[in-house]
């Protein structure tokens, strides 16, 4: 499983969790300049794009769950999913508003302006475009390091326990 798939699944889980929480003051968010700025930050930073395609993933996973016991319904599920997709795509906007409220609660308006300005620079744009690859490569290196570390810890523990007369 690639990091992108893992991140999408995590985003899906977060999206589902946020979709189930009622939004107190949701209407107020639309008129809040700080929230609007936070929304711009998540767009320009690429964070909003990480939630693209969430609804189709949920619908496809649900379809696969049903098809385990009712494989003959595949064509009908495909047709129903096409009709339901717009309904569930709208929930992405709610999620983005919720994420924007997190940014707005943690950063001042001036900080949000600075963050947005950074992402609009050449370096910020490069960060957005290269970050998925950096994260993927970092994930692979971390996994390799973890596997080696685990093997080395077991080996050294065995060696030291052997010195004490214990075979493990």
PDB file of C-alpha atoms in Angstrom:
ATOM      1  CA  UNK A   1       0.000   0.000   0.000  1.00  0.00           C
ATOM      2  CA  UNK A   2       1.463   3.358  -0.993  1.00  0.00           C
ATOM      3  CA  UNK A   3       1.658   6.359   1.270  1.00  0.00           C
ATOM      4  CA  UNK A   4      -0.827   8.159  -0.952  1.00  0.00           C
ATOM      5  CA  UNK A   5      -3.359   5.373  -0.423  1.00  0.00           C
ATOM      6  CA  UNK A   6      -2.667   5.359   3.314  1.00  0.00           C
ATOM      7  CA  UNK A   7      -3.019   9.142   3.502  1.00  0.00           C
ATOM      8  CA  UNK A   8      -6.234   9.049   1.482  1.00  0.00           C
ATOM      9  CA  UNK A   9      -7.679   6.412   3.780  1.00  0.00           C
ATOM     10  CA  UNK A  10      -6.704   8.486   6.812  1.00  0.00           C
ATOM     11  CA  UNK A  11      -8.272  11.523   5.183  1.00  0.00           C
ATOM     12  CA  UNK A  12     -11.370   9.450   4.481  1.00  0.00           C
ATOM     13  CA  UNK A  13     -11.588   8.394   8.097  1.00  0.00           C
ATOM     14  CA  UNK A  14     -11.138  11.985   9.220  1.00  0.00           C
ATOM     15  CA  UNK A  15     -13.734  13.091   6.718  1.00  0.00           C
ATOM     16  CA  UNK A  16     -16.220  10.549   7.976  1.00  0.00           C
ATOM     17  CA  UNK A  17     -15.600  11.517  11.583  1.00  0.00           C
ATOM     18  CA  UNK A  18     -16.020  15.210  10.804  1.00  0.00           C
ATOM     19  CA  UNK A  19     -19.128  14.579   8.721  1.00  0.00           C
ATOM     20  CA  UNK A  20     -20.771  12.936  11.698  1.00  0.00           C
ATOM     21  CA  UNK A  21     -20.114  15.845  14.063  1.00  0.00           C
ATOM     22  CA  UNK A  22     -22.735  18.590  13.972  1.00  0.00           C
ATOM     23  CA  UNK A  23     -21.301  21.959  12.975  1.00  0.00           C
ATOM     24  CA  UNK A  24     -22.231  24.487  15.626  1.00  0.00           C
ATOM     25  CA  UNK A  25     -22.190  27.901  14.091  1.00  0.00           C
ATOM     26  CA  UNK A  26     -21.707  26.577  10.536  1.00  0.00           C
ATOM     27  CA  UNK A  27     -23.544  29.554   9.059  1.00  0.00           C
ATOM     28  CA  UNK A  28     -21.281  31.942  10.968  1.00  0.00           C
ATOM     29  CA  UNK A  29     -18.196  30.473   9.309  1.00  0.00           C
ATOM     30  CA  UNK A  30     -19.270  31.767   5.916  1.00  0.00           C
ATOM     31  CA  UNK A  31     -19.160  35.362   7.173  1.00  0.00           C
ATOM     32  CA  UNK A  32     -15.901  35.074   9.103  1.00  0.00           C
ATOM     33  CA  UNK A  33     -12.918  36.621   7.266  1.00  0.00           C
ATOM     34  CA  UNK A  34     -10.426  34.620   9.337  1.00  0.00           C
ATOM     35  CA  UNK A  35     -12.135  31.364   8.359  1.00  0.00           C
ATOM     36  CA  UNK A  36     -12.191  32.471   4.730  1.00  0.00           C
ATOM     37  CA  UNK A  37      -8.472  33.162   4.932  1.00  0.00           C
ATOM     38  CA  UNK A  38      -7.875  29.790   6.579  1.00  0.00           C
ATOM     39  CA  UNK A  39      -9.833  28.184   3.754  1.00  0.00           C
ATOM     40  CA  UNK A  40      -7.543  29.951   1.253  1.00  0.00           C
ATOM     41  CA  UNK A  41      -4.501  28.663   3.141  1.00  0.00           C
ATOM     42  CA  UNK A  42      -5.642  25.061   2.976  1.00  0.00           C
ATOM     43  CA  UNK A  43      -6.347  25.492  -0.739  1.00  0.00           C
ATOM     44  CA  UNK A  44      -3.016  27.092  -1.646  1.00  0.00           C
ATOM     45  CA  UNK A  45      -1.046  24.716   0.612  1.00  0.00           C
ATOM     46  CA  UNK A  46      -2.421  21.667  -1.156  1.00  0.00           C
ATOM     47  CA  UNK A  47      -4.154  20.431   2.000  1.00  0.00           C
ATOM     48  CA  UNK A  48      -7.572  20.770   0.383  1.00  0.00           C
ATOM     49  CA  UNK A  49      -6.446  18.661  -2.575  1.00  0.00           C
ATOM     50  CA  UNK A  50      -5.639  15.822  -0.193  1.00  0.00           C
ATOM     51  CA  UNK A  51      -9.389  15.469   0.342  1.00  0.00           C
ATOM     52  CA  UNK A  52     -10.136  15.176  -3.381  1.00  0.00           C
ATOM     53  CA  UNK A  53     -11.759  11.915  -4.272  1.00  0.00           C
ATOM     54  CA  UNK A  54     -12.917  11.046  -0.767  1.00  0.00           C
ATOM     55  CA  UNK A  55     -16.543  10.410  -1.709  1.00  0.00           C
ATOM     56  CA  UNK A  56     -15.733   7.948  -4.513  1.00  0.00           C
ATOM     57  CA  UNK A  57     -13.455   6.023  -2.162  1.00  0.00           C
ATOM     58  CA  UNK A  58     -16.194   5.697   0.454  1.00  0.00           C
ATOM     59  CA  UNK A  59     -18.747   4.680  -2.148  1.00  0.00           C
ATOM     60  CA  UNK A  60     -16.395   2.153  -3.747  1.00  0.00           C
ATOM     61  CA  UNK A  61     -15.499   0.602  -0.394  1.00  0.00           C
ATOM     62  CA  UNK A  62     -19.180   0.333   0.510  1.00  0.00           C
ATOM     63  CA  UNK A  63     -19.908  -1.234  -2.878  1.00  0.00           C
ATOM     64  CA  UNK A  64     -17.141  -3.809  -2.385  1.00  0.00           C
ATOM     65  CA  UNK A  65     -18.554  -4.646   1.035  1.00  0.00           C
ATOM     66  CA  UNK A  66     -22.011  -5.317  -0.416  1.00  0.00           C
ATOM     67  CA  UNK A  67     -20.626  -7.195  -3.422  1.00  0.00           C
ATOM     68  CA  UNK A  68     -19.013  -9.797  -1.174  1.00  0.00           C
ATOM     69  CA  UNK A  69     -22.457 -11.232  -0.547  1.00  0.00           C
ATOM     70  CA  UNK A  70     -24.317  -9.875  -3.602  1.00  0.00           C
ATOM     71  CA  UNK A  71     -21.873  -9.844  -6.584  1.00  0.00           C
ATOM     72  CA  UNK A  72     -24.760  -9.888  -9.066  1.00  0.00           C
ATOM     73  CA  UNK A  73     -25.633  -6.301  -8.051  1.00  0.00           C
ATOM     74  CA  UNK A  74     -22.412  -4.760  -9.385  1.00  0.00           C
ATOM     75  CA  UNK A  75     -24.016  -2.960 -12.340  1.00  0.00           C
ATOM     76  CA  UNK A  76     -26.845  -1.586 -10.180  1.00  0.00           C
ATOM     77  CA  UNK A  77     -24.351  -0.352  -7.592  1.00  0.00           C
ATOM     78  CA  UNK A  78     -22.385   1.440 -10.323  1.00  0.00           C
ATOM     79  CA  UNK A  79     -25.538   3.243 -11.468  1.00  0.00           C
ATOM     80  CA  UNK A  80     -26.620   4.133  -7.929  1.00  0.00           C
ATOM     81  CA  UNK A  81     -23.133   5.389  -7.070  1.00  0.00           C
ATOM     82  CA  UNK A  82     -23.237   7.760 -10.062  1.00  0.00           C
ATOM     83  CA  UNK A  83     -26.454   9.269  -8.735  1.00  0.00           C
ATOM     84  CA  UNK A  84     -25.236   9.469  -5.124  1.00  0.00           C
ATOM     85  CA  UNK A  85     -21.783  10.867  -5.863  1.00  0.00           C
ATOM     86  CA  UNK A  86     -22.810  14.554  -6.083  1.00  0.00           C
ATOM     87  CA  UNK A  87     -24.637  14.290  -2.753  1.00  0.00           C
ATOM     88  CA  UNK A  88     -21.564  12.977  -0.986  1.00  0.00           C
ATOM     89  CA  UNK A  89     -19.127  15.244  -2.850  1.00  0.00           C
ATOM     90  CA  UNK A  90     -20.890  18.197  -1.186  1.00  0.00           C
ATOM     91  CA  UNK A  91     -19.747  16.896   2.195  1.00  0.00           C
ATOM     92  CA  UNK A  92     -16.164  17.655   1.179  1.00  0.00           C
ATOM     93  CA  UNK A  93     -17.016  21.345   1.503  1.00  0.00           C
ATOM     94  CA  UNK A  94     -18.183  20.796   5.077  1.00  0.00           C
ATOM     95  CA  UNK A  95     -14.938  18.985   5.827  1.00  0.00           C
ATOM     96  CA  UNK A  96     -12.889  21.830   4.357  1.00  0.00           C
ATOM     97  CA  UNK A  97     -14.811  24.307   6.508  1.00  0.00           C
ATOM     98  CA  UNK A  98     -14.097  22.186   9.572  1.00  0.00           C
ATOM     99  CA  UNK A  99     -10.395  21.968   8.717  1.00  0.00           C
ATOM    100  CA  UNK A 100     -10.331  25.721   8.106  1.00  0.00           C
ATOM    101  CA  UNK A 101     -11.777  26.262  11.580  1.00  0.00           C
ATOM    102  CA  UNK A 102      -8.873  24.257  13.011  1.00  0.00           C
ATOM    103  CA  UNK A 103      -6.371  26.495  11.208  1.00  0.00           C
ATOM    104  CA  UNK A 104      -8.285  29.595  12.296  1.00  0.00           C
ATOM    105  CA  UNK A 105      -8.215  28.472  15.912  1.00  0.00           C
ATOM    106  CA  UNK A 106      -4.464  27.878  15.904  1.00  0.00           C
ATOM    107  CA  UNK A 107      -3.202  30.815  13.848  1.00  0.00           C
ATOM    108  CA  UNK A 108      -3.861  34.532  14.001  1.00  0.00           C
ATOM    109  CA  UNK A 109      -5.128  36.321  10.931  1.00  0.00           C
ATOM    110  CA  UNK A 110      -1.650  37.803  10.359  1.00  0.00           C
ATOM    111  CA  UNK A 111      -0.054  34.361  10.630  1.00  0.00           C
ATOM    112  CA  UNK A 112      -2.548  32.949   8.149  1.00  0.00           C
ATOM    113  CA  UNK A 113      -1.681  35.780   5.744  1.00  0.00           C
ATOM    114  CA  UNK A 114       2.032  34.969   6.134  1.00  0.00           C
ATOM    115  CA  UNK A 115       1.431  31.259   5.579  1.00  0.00           C
ATOM    116  CA  UNK A 116      -0.644  31.978   2.490  1.00  0.00           C
ATOM    117  CA  UNK A 117       2.003  34.362   1.172  1.00  0.00           C
ATOM    118  CA  UNK A 118       4.679  31.679   1.624  1.00  0.00           C
ATOM    119  CA  UNK A 119       2.667  29.107  -0.315  1.00  0.00           C
ATOM    120  CA  UNK A 120       2.240  31.613  -3.123  1.00  0.00           C
ATOM    121  CA  UNK A 121       6.025  31.992  -3.504  1.00  0.00           C
ATOM    122  CA  UNK A 122       8.052  29.825  -5.846  1.00  0.00           C
ATOM    123  CA  UNK A 123       9.403  27.862  -2.890  1.00  0.00           C
ATOM    124  CA  UNK A 124       5.931  27.378  -1.440  1.00  0.00           C
ATOM    125  CA  UNK A 125       4.606  26.152  -4.781  1.00  0.00           C
ATOM    126  CA  UNK A 126       7.560  23.791  -5.077  1.00  0.00           C
ATOM    127  CA  UNK A 127       6.858  22.476  -1.575  1.00  0.00           C
ATOM    128  CA  UNK A 128       3.251  21.758  -2.510  1.00  0.00           C
ATOM    129  CA  UNK A 129       4.208  19.986  -5.729  1.00  0.00           C
ATOM    130  CA  UNK A 130       7.094  17.951  -4.288  1.00  0.00           C
ATOM    131  CA  UNK A 131       5.697  17.141  -0.849  1.00  0.00           C
ATOM    132  CA  UNK A 132       3.804  14.004  -1.902  1.00  0.00           C
ATOM    133  CA  UNK A 133       7.024  12.509  -3.302  1.00  0.00           C
ATOM    134  CA  UNK A 134       9.015  13.617  -0.268  1.00  0.00           C
ATOM    135  CA  UNK A 135       6.451  12.024   2.039  1.00  0.00           C
ATOM    136  CA  UNK A 136       6.404   8.802  -0.002  1.00  0.00           C
ATOM    137  CA  UNK A 137      10.189   8.501   0.005  1.00  0.00           C
ATOM    138  CA  UNK A 138      10.350   9.409   3.697  1.00  0.00           C
ATOM    139  CA  UNK A 139       7.725   6.773   4.447  1.00  0.00           C
ATOM    140  CA  UNK A 140       9.739   4.133   2.574  1.00  0.00           C
ATOM    141  CA  UNK A 141      12.962   5.101   4.360  1.00  0.00           C
ATOM    142  CA  UNK A 142      11.214   5.105   7.730  1.00  0.00           C
ATOM    143  CA  UNK A 143       9.813   1.643   7.087  1.00  0.00           C
ATOM    144  CA  UNK A 144      13.228   0.311   6.054  1.00  0.00           C
ATOM    145  CA  UNK A 145      14.828   1.913   9.120  1.00  0.00           C
ATOM    146  CA  UNK A 146      12.137   0.454  11.386  1.00  0.00           C
ATOM    147  CA  UNK A 147      12.569  -3.044   9.985  1.00  0.00           C
ATOM    148  CA  UNK A 148      16.351  -2.879  10.407  1.00  0.00           C
ATOM    149  CA  UNK A 149      16.057  -1.405  13.899  1.00  0.00           C
ATOM    150  CA  UNK A 150      13.668  -4.160  14.962  1.00  0.00           C
ATOM    151  CA  UNK A 151      15.997  -6.861  13.623  1.00  0.00           C
ATOM    152  CA  UNK A 152      19.021  -5.293  15.307  1.00  0.00           C
ATOM    153  CA  UNK A 153      17.241  -4.944  18.657  1.00  0.00           C
ATOM    154  CA  UNK A 154      16.203  -8.619  18.602  1.00  0.00           C
ATOM    155  CA  UNK A 155      19.712  -9.707  17.593  1.00  0.00           C
ATOM    156  CA  UNK A 156      21.403  -7.656  20.331  1.00  0.00           C
ATOM    157  CA  UNK A 157      18.926  -8.764  23.000  1.00  0.00           C
ATOM    158  CA  UNK A 158      19.593 -12.396  22.069  1.00  0.00           C
ATOM    159  CA  UNK A 159      23.355 -11.829  22.195  1.00  0.00           C
ATOM    160  CA  UNK A 160      23.219 -10.178  25.603  1.00  0.00           C
ATOM    161  CA  UNK A 161      20.820 -12.754  27.026  1.00  0.00           C
ATOM    162  CA  UNK A 162      23.060 -15.540  25.683  1.00  0.00           C
ATOM    163  CA  UNK A 163      25.949 -14.021  27.659  1.00  0.00           C
ATOM    164  CA  UNK A 164      23.772 -14.450  30.753  1.00  0.00           C
ATOM    165  CA  UNK A 165      23.071 -18.084  29.914  1.00  0.00           C
ATOM    166  CA  UNK A 166      19.630 -17.636  28.357  1.00  0.00           C
ATOM    167  CA  UNK A 167      18.690 -18.816  24.877  1.00  0.00           C
ATOM    168  CA  UNK A 168      15.794 -16.859  23.503  1.00  0.00           C
TER     169      UNK A 168
END
